PDB file of C-alpha atoms in Angstrom:
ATOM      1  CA  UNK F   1     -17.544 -13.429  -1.933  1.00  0.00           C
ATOM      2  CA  UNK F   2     -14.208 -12.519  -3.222  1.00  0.00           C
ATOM      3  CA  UNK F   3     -11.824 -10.472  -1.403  1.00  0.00           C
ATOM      4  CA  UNK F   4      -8.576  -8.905  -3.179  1.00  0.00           C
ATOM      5  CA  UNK F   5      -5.544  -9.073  -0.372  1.00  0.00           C
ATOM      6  CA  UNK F   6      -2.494  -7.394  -0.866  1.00  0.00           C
ATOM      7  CA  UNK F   7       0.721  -9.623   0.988  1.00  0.00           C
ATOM      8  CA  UNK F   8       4.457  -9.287   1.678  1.00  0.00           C
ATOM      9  CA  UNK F   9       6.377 -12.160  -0.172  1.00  0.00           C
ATOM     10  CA  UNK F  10       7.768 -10.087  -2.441  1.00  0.00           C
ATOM     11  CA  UNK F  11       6.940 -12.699  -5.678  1.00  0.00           C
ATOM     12  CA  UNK F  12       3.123 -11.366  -5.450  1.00  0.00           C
ATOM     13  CA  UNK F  13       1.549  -7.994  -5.237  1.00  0.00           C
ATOM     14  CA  UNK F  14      -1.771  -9.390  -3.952  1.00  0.00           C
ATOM     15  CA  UNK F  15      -4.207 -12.536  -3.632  1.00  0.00           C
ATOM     16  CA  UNK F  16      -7.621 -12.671  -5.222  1.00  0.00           C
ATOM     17  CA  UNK F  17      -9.615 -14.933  -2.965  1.00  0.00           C
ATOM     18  CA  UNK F  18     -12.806 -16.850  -3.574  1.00  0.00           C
ATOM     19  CA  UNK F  19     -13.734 -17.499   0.239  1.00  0.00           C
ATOM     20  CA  UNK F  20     -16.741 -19.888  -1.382  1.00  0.00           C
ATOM     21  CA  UNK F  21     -14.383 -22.124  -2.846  1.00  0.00           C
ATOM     22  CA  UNK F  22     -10.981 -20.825  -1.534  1.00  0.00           C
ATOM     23  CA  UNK F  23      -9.654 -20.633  -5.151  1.00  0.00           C
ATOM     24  CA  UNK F  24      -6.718 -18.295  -5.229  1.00  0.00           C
ATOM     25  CA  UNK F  25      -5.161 -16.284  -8.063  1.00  0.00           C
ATOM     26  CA  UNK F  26      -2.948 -13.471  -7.744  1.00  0.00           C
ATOM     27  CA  UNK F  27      -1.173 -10.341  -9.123  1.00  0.00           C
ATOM     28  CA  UNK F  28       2.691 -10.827  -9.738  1.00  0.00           C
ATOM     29  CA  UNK F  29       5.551  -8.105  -8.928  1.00  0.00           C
ATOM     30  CA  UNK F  30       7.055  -6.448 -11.748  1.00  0.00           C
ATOM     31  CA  UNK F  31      10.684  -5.012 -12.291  1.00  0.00           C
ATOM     32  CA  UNK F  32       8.710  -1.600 -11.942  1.00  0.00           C
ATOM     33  CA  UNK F  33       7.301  -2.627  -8.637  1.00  0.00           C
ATOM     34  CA  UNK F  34      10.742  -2.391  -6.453  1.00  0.00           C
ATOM     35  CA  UNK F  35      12.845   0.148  -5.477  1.00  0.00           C
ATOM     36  CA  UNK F  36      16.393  -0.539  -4.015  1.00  0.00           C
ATOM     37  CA  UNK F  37      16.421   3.173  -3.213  1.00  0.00           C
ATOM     38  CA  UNK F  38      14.007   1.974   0.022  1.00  0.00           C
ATOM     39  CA  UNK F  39      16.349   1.511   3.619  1.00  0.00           C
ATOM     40  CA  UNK F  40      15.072  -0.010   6.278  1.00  0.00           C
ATOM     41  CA  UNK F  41      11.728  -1.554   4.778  1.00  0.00           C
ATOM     42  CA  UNK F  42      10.674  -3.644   2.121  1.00  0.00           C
ATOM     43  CA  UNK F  43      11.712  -2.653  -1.529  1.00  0.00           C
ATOM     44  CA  UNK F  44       8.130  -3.792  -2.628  1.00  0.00           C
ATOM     45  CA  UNK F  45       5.657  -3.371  -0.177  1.00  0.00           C
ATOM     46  CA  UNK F  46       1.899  -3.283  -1.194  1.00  0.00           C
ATOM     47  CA  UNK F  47      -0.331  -1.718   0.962  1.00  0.00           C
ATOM     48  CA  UNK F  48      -3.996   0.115   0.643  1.00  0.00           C
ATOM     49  CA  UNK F  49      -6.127  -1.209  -1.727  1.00  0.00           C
ATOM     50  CA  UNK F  50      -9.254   1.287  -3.570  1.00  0.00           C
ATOM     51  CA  UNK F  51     -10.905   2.007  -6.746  1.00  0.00           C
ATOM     52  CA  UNK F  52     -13.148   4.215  -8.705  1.00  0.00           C
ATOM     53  CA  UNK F  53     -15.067   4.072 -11.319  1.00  0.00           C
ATOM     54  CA  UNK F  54     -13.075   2.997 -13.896  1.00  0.00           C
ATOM     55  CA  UNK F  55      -9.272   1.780 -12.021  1.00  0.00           C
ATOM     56  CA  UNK F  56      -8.355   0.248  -9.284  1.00  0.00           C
ATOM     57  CA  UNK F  57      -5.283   1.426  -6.846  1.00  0.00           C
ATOM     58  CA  UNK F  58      -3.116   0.003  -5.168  1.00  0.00           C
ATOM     59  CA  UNK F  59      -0.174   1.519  -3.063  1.00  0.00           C
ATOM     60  CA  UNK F  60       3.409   0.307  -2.865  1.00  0.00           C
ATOM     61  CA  UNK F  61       5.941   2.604  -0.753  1.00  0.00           C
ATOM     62  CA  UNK F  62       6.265   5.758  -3.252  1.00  0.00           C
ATOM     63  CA  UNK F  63       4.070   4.448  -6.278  1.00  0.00           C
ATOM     64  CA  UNK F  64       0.347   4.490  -6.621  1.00  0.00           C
ATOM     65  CA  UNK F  65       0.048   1.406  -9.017  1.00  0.00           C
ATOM     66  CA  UNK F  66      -3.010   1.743 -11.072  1.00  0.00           C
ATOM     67  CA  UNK F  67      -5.244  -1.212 -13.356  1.00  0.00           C
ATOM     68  CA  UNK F  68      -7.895  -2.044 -15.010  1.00  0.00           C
ATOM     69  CA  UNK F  69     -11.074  -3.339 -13.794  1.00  0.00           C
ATOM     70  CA  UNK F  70      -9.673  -6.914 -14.396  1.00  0.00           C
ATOM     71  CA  UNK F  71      -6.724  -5.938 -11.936  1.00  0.00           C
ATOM     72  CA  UNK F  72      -4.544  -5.943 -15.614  1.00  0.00           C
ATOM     73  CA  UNK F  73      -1.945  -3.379 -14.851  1.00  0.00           C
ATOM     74  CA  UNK F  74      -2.201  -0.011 -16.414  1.00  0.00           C
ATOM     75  CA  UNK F  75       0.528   2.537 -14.976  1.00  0.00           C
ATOM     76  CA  UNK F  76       2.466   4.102 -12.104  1.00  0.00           C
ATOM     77  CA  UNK F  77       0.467   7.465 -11.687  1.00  0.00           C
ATOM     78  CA  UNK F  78       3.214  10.343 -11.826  1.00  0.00           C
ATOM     79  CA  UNK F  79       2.450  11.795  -8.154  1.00  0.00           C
ATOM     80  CA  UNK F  80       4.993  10.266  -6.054  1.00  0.00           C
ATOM     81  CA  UNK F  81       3.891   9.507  -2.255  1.00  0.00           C
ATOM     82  CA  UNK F  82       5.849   7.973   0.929  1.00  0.00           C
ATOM     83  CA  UNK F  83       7.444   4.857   2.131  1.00  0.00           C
ATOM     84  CA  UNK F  84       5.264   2.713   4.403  1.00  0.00           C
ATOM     85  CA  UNK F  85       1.835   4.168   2.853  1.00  0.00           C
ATOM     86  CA  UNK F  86      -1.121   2.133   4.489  1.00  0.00           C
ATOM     87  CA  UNK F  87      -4.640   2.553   3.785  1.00  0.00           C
ATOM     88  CA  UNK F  88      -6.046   4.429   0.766  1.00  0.00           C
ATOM     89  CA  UNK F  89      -9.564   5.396  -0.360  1.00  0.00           C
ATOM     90  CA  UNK F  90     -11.030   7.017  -2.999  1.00  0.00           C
ATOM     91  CA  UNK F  91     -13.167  10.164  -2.628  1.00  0.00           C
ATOM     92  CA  UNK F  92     -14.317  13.329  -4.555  1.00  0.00           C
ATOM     93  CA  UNK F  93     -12.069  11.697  -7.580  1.00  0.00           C
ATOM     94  CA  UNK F  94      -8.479  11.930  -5.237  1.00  0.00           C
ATOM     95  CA  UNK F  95      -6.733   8.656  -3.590  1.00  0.00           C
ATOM     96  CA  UNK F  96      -6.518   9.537  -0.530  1.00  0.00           C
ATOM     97  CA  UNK F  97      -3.306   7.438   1.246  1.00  0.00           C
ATOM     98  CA  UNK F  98      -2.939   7.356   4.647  1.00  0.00           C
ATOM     99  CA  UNK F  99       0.492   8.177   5.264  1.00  0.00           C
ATOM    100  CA  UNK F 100       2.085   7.647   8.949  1.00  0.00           C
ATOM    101  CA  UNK F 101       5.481   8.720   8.633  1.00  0.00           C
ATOM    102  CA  UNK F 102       3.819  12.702   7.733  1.00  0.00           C
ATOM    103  CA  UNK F 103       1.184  12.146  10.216  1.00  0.00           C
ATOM    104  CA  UNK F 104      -1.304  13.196   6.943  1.00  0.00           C
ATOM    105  CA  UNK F 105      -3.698  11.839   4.283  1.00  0.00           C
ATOM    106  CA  UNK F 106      -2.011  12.786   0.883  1.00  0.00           C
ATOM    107  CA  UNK F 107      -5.014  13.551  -1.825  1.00  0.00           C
ATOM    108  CA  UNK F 108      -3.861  12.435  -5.359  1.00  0.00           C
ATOM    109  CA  UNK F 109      -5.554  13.662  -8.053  1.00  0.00           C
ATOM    110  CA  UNK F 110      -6.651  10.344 -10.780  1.00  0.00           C
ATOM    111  CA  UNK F 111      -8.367  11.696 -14.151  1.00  0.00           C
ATOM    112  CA  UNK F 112      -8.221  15.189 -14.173  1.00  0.00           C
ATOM    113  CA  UNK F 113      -6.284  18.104 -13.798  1.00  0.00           C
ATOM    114  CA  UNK F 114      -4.615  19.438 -10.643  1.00  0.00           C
ATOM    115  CA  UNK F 115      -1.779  18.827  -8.087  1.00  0.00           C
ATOM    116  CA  UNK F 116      -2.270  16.488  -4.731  1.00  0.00           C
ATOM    117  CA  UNK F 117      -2.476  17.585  -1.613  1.00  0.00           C
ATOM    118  CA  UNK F 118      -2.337  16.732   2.295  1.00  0.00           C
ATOM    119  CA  UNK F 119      -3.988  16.960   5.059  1.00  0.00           C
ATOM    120  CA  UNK F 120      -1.980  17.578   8.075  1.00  0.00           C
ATOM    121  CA  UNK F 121      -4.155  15.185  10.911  1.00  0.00           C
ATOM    122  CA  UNK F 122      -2.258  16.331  14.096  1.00  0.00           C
ATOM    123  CA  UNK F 123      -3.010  20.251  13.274  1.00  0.00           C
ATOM    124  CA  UNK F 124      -6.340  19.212  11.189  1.00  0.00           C
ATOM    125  CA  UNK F 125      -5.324  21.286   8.155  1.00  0.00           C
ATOM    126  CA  UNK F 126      -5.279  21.034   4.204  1.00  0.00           C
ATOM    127  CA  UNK F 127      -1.969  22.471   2.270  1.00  0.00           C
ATOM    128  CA  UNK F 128       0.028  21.481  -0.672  1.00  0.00           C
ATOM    129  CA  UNK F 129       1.970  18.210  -1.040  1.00  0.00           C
ATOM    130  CA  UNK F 130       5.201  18.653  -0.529  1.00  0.00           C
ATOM    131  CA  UNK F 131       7.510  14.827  -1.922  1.00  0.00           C
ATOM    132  CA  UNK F 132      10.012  14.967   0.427  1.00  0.00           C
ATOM    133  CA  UNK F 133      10.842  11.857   2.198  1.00  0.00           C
ATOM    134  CA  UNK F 134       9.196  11.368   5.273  1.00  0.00           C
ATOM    135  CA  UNK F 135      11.681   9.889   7.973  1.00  0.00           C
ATOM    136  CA  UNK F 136      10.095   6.732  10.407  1.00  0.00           C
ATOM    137  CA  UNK F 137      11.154   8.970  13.562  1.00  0.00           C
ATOM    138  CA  UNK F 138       8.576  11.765  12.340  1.00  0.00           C
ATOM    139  CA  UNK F 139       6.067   9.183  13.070  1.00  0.00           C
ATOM    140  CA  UNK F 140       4.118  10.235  15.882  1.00  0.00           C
ATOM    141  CA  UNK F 141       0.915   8.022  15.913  1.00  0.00           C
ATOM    142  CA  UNK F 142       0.687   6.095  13.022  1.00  0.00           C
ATOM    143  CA  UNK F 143      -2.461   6.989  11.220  1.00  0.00           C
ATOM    144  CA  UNK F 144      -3.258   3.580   9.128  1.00  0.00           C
ATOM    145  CA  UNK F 145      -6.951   3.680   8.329  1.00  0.00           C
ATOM    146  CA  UNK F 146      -9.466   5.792   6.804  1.00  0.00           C
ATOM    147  CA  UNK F 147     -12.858   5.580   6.058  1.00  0.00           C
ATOM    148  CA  UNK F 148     -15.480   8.024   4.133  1.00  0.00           C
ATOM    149  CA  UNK F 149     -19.360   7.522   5.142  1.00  0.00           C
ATOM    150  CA  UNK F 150     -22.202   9.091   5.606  1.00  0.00           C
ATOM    151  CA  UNK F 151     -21.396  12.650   5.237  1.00  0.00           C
ATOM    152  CA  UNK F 152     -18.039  11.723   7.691  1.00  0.00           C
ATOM    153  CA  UNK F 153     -14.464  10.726   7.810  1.00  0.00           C
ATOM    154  CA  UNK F 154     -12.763   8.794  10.344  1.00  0.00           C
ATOM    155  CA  UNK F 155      -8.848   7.901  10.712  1.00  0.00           C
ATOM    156  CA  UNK F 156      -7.552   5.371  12.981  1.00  0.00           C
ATOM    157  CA  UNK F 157      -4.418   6.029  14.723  1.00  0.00           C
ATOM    158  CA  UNK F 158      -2.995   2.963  15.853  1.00  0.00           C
ATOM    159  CA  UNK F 159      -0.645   5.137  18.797  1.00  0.00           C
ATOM    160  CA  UNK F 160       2.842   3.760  18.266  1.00  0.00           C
ATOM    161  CA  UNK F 161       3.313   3.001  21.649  1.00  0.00           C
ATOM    162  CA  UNK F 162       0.701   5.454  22.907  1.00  0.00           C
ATOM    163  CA  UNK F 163      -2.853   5.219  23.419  1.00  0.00           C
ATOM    164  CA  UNK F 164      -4.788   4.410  20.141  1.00  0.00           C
ATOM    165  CA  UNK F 165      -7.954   7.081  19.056  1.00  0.00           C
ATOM    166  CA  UNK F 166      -9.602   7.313  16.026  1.00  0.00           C
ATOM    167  CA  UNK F 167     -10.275  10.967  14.726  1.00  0.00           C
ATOM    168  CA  UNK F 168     -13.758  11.966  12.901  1.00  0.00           C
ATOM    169  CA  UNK F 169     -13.989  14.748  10.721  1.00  0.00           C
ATOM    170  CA  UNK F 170     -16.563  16.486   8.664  1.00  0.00           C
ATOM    171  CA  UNK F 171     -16.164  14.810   5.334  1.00  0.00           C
ATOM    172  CA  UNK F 172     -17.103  18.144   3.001  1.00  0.00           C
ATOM    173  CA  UNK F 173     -14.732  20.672   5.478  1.00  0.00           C
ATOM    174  CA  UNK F 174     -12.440  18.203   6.461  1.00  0.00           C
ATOM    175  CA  UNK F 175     -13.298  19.838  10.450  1.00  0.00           C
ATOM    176  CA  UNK F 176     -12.434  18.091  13.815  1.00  0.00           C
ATOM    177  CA  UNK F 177     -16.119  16.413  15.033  1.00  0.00           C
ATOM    178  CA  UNK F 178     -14.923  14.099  17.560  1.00  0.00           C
ATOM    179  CA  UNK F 179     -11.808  12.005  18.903  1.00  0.00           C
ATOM    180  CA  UNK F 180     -12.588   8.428  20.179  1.00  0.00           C
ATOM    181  CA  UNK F 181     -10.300   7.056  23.006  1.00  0.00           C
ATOM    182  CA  UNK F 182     -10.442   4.167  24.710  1.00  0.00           C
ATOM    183  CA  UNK F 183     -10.697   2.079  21.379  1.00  0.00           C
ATOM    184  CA  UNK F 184      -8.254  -0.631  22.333  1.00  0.00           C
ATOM    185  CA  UNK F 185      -4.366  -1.309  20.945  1.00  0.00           C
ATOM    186  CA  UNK F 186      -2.892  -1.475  17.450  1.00  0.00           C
ATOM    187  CA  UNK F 187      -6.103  -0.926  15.832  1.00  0.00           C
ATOM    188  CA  UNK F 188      -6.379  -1.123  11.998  1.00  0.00           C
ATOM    189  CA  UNK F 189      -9.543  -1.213   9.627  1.00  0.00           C
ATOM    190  CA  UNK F 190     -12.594   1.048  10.311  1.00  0.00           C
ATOM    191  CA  UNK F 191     -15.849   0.112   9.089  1.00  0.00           C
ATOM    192  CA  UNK F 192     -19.094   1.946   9.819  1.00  0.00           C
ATOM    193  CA  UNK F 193     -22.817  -0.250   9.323  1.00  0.00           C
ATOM    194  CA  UNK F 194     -25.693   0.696  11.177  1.00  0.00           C
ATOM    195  CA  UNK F 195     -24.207   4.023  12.898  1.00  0.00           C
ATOM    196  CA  UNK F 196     -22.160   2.113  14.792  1.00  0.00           C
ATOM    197  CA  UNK F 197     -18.393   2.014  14.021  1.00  0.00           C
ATOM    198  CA  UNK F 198     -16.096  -1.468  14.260  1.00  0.00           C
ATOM    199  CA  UNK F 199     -12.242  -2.079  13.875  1.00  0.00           C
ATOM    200  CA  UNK F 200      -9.647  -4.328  14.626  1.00  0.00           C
ATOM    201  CA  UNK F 201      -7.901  -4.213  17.844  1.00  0.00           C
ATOM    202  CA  UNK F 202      -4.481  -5.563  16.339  1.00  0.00           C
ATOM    203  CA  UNK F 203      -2.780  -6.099  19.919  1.00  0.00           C
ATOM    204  CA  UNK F 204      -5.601  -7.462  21.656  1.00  0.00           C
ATOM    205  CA  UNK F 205      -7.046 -10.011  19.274  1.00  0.00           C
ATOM    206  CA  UNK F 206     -10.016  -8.144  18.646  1.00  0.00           C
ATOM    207  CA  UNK F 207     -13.159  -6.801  16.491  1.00  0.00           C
ATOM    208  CA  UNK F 208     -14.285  -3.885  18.794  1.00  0.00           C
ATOM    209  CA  UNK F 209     -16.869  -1.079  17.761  1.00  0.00           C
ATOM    210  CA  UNK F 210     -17.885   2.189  19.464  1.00  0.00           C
ATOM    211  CA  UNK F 211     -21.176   0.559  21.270  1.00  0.00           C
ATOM    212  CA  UNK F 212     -18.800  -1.283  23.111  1.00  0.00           C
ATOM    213  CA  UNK F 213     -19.033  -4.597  20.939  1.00  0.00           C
ATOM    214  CA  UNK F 214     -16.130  -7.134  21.181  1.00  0.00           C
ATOM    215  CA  UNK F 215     -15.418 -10.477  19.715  1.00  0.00           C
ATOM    216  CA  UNK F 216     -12.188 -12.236  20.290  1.00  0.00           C
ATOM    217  CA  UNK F 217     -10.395 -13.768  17.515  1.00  0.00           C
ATOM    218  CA  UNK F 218     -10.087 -17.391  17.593  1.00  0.00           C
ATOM    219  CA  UNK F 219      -6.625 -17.522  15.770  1.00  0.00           C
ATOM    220  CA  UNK F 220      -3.473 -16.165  17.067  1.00  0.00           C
ATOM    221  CA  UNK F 221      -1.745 -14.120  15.323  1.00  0.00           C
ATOM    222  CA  UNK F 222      -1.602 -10.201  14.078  1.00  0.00           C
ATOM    223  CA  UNK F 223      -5.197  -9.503  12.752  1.00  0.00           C
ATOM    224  CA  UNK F 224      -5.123  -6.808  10.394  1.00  0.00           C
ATOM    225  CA  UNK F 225      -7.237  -6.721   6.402  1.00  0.00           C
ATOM    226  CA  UNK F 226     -10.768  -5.842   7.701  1.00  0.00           C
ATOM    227  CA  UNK F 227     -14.120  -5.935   5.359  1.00  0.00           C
ATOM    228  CA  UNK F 228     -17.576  -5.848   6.783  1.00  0.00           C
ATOM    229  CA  UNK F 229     -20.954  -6.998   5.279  1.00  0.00           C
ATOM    230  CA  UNK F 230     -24.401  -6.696   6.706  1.00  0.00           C
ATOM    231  CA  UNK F 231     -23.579 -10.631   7.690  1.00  0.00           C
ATOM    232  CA  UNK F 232     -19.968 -11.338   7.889  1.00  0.00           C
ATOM    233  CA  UNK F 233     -16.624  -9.770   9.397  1.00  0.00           C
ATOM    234  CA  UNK F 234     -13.677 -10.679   6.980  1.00  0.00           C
ATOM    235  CA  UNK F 235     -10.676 -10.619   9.019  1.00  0.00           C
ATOM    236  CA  UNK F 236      -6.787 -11.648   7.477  1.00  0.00           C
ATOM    237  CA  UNK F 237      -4.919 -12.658  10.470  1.00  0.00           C
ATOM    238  CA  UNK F 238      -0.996 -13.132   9.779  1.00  0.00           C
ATOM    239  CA  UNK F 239       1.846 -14.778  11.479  1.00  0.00           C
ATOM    240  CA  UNK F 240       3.392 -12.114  14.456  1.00  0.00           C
ATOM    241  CA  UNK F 241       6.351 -11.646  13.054  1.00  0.00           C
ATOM    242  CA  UNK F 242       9.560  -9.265  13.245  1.00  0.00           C
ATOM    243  CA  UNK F 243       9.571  -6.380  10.790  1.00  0.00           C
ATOM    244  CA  UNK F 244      12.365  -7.498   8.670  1.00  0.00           C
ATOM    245  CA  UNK F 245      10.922 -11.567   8.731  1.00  0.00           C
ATOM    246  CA  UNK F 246       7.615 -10.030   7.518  1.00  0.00           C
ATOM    247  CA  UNK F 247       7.559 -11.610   3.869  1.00  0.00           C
ATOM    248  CA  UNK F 248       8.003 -14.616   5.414  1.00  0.00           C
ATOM    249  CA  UNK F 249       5.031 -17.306   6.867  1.00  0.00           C
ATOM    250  CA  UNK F 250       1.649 -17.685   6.266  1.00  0.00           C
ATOM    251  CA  UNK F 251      -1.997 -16.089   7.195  1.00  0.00           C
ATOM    252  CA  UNK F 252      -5.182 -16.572   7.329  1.00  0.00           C
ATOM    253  CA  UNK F 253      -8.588 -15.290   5.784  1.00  0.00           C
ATOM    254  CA  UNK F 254     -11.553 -16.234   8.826  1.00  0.00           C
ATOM    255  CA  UNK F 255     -15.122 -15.059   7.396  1.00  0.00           C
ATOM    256  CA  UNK F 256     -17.053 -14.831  10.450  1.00  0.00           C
ATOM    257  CA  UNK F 257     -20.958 -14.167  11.063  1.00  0.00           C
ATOM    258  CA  UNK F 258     -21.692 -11.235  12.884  1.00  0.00           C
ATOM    259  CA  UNK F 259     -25.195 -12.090  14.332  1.00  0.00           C
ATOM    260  CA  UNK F 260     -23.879 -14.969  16.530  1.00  0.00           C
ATOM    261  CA  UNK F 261     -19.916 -14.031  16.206  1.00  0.00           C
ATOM    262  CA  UNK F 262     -18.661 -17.979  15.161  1.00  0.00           C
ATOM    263  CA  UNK F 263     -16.122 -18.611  12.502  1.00  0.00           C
ATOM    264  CA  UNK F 264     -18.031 -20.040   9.302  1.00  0.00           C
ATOM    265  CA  UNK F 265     -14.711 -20.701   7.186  1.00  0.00           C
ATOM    266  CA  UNK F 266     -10.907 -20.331   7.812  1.00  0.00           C
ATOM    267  CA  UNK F 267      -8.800 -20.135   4.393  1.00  0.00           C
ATOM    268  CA  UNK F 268      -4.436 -20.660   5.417  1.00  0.00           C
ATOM    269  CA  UNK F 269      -2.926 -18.810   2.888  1.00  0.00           C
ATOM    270  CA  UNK F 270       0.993 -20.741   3.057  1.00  0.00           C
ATOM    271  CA  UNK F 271       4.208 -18.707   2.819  1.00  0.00           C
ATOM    272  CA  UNK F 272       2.209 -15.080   1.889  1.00  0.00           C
ATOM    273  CA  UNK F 273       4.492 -13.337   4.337  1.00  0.00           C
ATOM    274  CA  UNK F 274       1.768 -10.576   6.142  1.00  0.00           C
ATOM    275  CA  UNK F 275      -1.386  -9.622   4.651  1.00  0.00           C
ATOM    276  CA  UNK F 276      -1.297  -5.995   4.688  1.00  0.00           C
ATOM    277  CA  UNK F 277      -4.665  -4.973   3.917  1.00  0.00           C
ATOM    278  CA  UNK F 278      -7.839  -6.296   2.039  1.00  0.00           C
ATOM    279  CA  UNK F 279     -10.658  -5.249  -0.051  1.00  0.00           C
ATOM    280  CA  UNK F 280     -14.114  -7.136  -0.783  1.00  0.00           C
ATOM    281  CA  UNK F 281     -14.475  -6.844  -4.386  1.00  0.00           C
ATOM    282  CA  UNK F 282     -18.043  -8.224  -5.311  1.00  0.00           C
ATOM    283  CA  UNK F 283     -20.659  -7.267  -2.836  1.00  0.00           C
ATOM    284  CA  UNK F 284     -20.808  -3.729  -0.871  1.00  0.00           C
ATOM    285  CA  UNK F 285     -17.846  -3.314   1.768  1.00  0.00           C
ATOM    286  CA  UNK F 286     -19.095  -1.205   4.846  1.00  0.00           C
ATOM    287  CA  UNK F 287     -15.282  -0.832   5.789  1.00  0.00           C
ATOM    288  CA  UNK F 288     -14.843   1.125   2.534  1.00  0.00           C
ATOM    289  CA  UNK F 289     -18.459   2.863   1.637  1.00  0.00           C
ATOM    290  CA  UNK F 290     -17.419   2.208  -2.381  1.00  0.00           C
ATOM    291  CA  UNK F 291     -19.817   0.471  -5.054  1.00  0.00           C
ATOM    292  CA  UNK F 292     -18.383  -3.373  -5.739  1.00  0.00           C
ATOM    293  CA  UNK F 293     -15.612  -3.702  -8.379  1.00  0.00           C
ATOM    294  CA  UNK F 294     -16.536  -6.540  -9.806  1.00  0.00           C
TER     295      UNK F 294
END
């Protein structure tokens, strides 16, 4: 299995890992990448990770970076989006980029015609996309993860200080189904396999899932990069770290069996800085519902 891991050391955009072998390649940052314009936060920071088709995606603070099947790069796409963008996923030919600081997804059109848009997930409503910049005291919950499956969405709100919930909407009307509480602290990832739904509980250490499931992560750390097979959890765990010492330290890859929850392998990845999020690029990823990339 290969996963694709974007990380915070500012020399690399992301990590392509071979968890068979632990070979590691990786994606350099270009000129293009960074953006001294950024206060407060990283001038490159990749985030969410998705693909179609035909491209991959990956998000950096206002740029959706776009390549080739190969992960060669290919553009910037025109459509500017917001500092600290997390999670992205592609659906019904948008990227749609979880964006905390607007409280929204923002839709971004890729091969056709047509302007983005958002949708507003404290009022539950779709309007146009407006580019102003966001501010990080507008954040009110920090939505960070989003998944599409079966006939569903779901977005994880991590609660910035509050109580964490993730929301489910009808996927096709983009309508308020159900709110899940309880759901444990920090959370990032959401994967759905079976009917049942599993995340990370950041703060606590934790894979948790909506039937009550949880499994305690044997490394310390801030778990948070989340892929899900009918076997294995995938689960990047990075040094806890102050915001601006983030691109600094190292992390770790665990691929863990589900069935009897041990840790098969452990990959350290040295001097990465955080792993912000991950994707599992050759078999089928039940924490993002798309066909394989490679």
């Amino acid at each position: 299995m290969i996963i694709l891991a974007t990380i915070s050391d500012m020399k690399r955009l992301a990590l392509v890992i071979d968890l068979k072998n632990g070979e590691v390649s990786s994606i350099p940052v270009r000129p293009e990448f960074v953006d001294p314009t950024i206060v407060g936060r990283a001038h490159c920071r990749p985030f969410g990770v998705t693909w179609s088709a035909d491209e991959a995606f990956i998000v950096n603070n206002r740029q959706l970076l776009v390549f080739d099947r190969q992960l060669e790069f290919r553009r910037v796409e025109p459509w500017r989006v917001q500092v600290n963008a997390h999670q992205i996923a592609y659906n019904a030919q948008r990227v749609w980029v979880a964006s905390p600081w607007t409280n929204s997804l923002i839709g971004v059109p890729t091969g056709q015609a047509g302007d983005p848009v958002e949708f507003d997930l404290i009022n539950h409503d779709m309007h146009a996309y407006g580019t102003d910049d966001a501010l990080d005291e507008n954040d009110k919950y920090h939505f960070n993860s989003l998944l599409w499956a079966e006939g569903r969405l779901f977005v994880t709100a991590h609660g910035h200080g509050g109580p964490a919930f993730i929301n489910e909407y009808d996927a096709a009307e983009f309508r308020l189904l159900n709110v899940r509480r309880r759901v444990g602290a920090d959370i990032h990832g959401i994967a759905r396999h079976g009917g049942e739904l599993f995340w990370l509980s950041s703060k606590t250490g934790e894979v948790r899932s909506d039937s009550g499931y949880r499994l305690p992560l044997t490394r310390e750390g801030y778990p948070r990069g989340f892929a899900l097979t009918e076997e294995y959890f995938i689960v990047a765990i990075s040094e806890y770290l102050s915001r601006g010492d983030r691109h600094l330290g190292d992390s770790w890859i665990q691929l863990i069996e589900r069935e009897q929850g041990t840790v098969v392998s452990e990959i350290h990845l040295e001097d990465t800085g955080g792993i912000n999020d991950l994707r599992l690029l050759d078999a089928y990823d039940y924490a993002h519902w798309v066909n394989p990339l490679w």
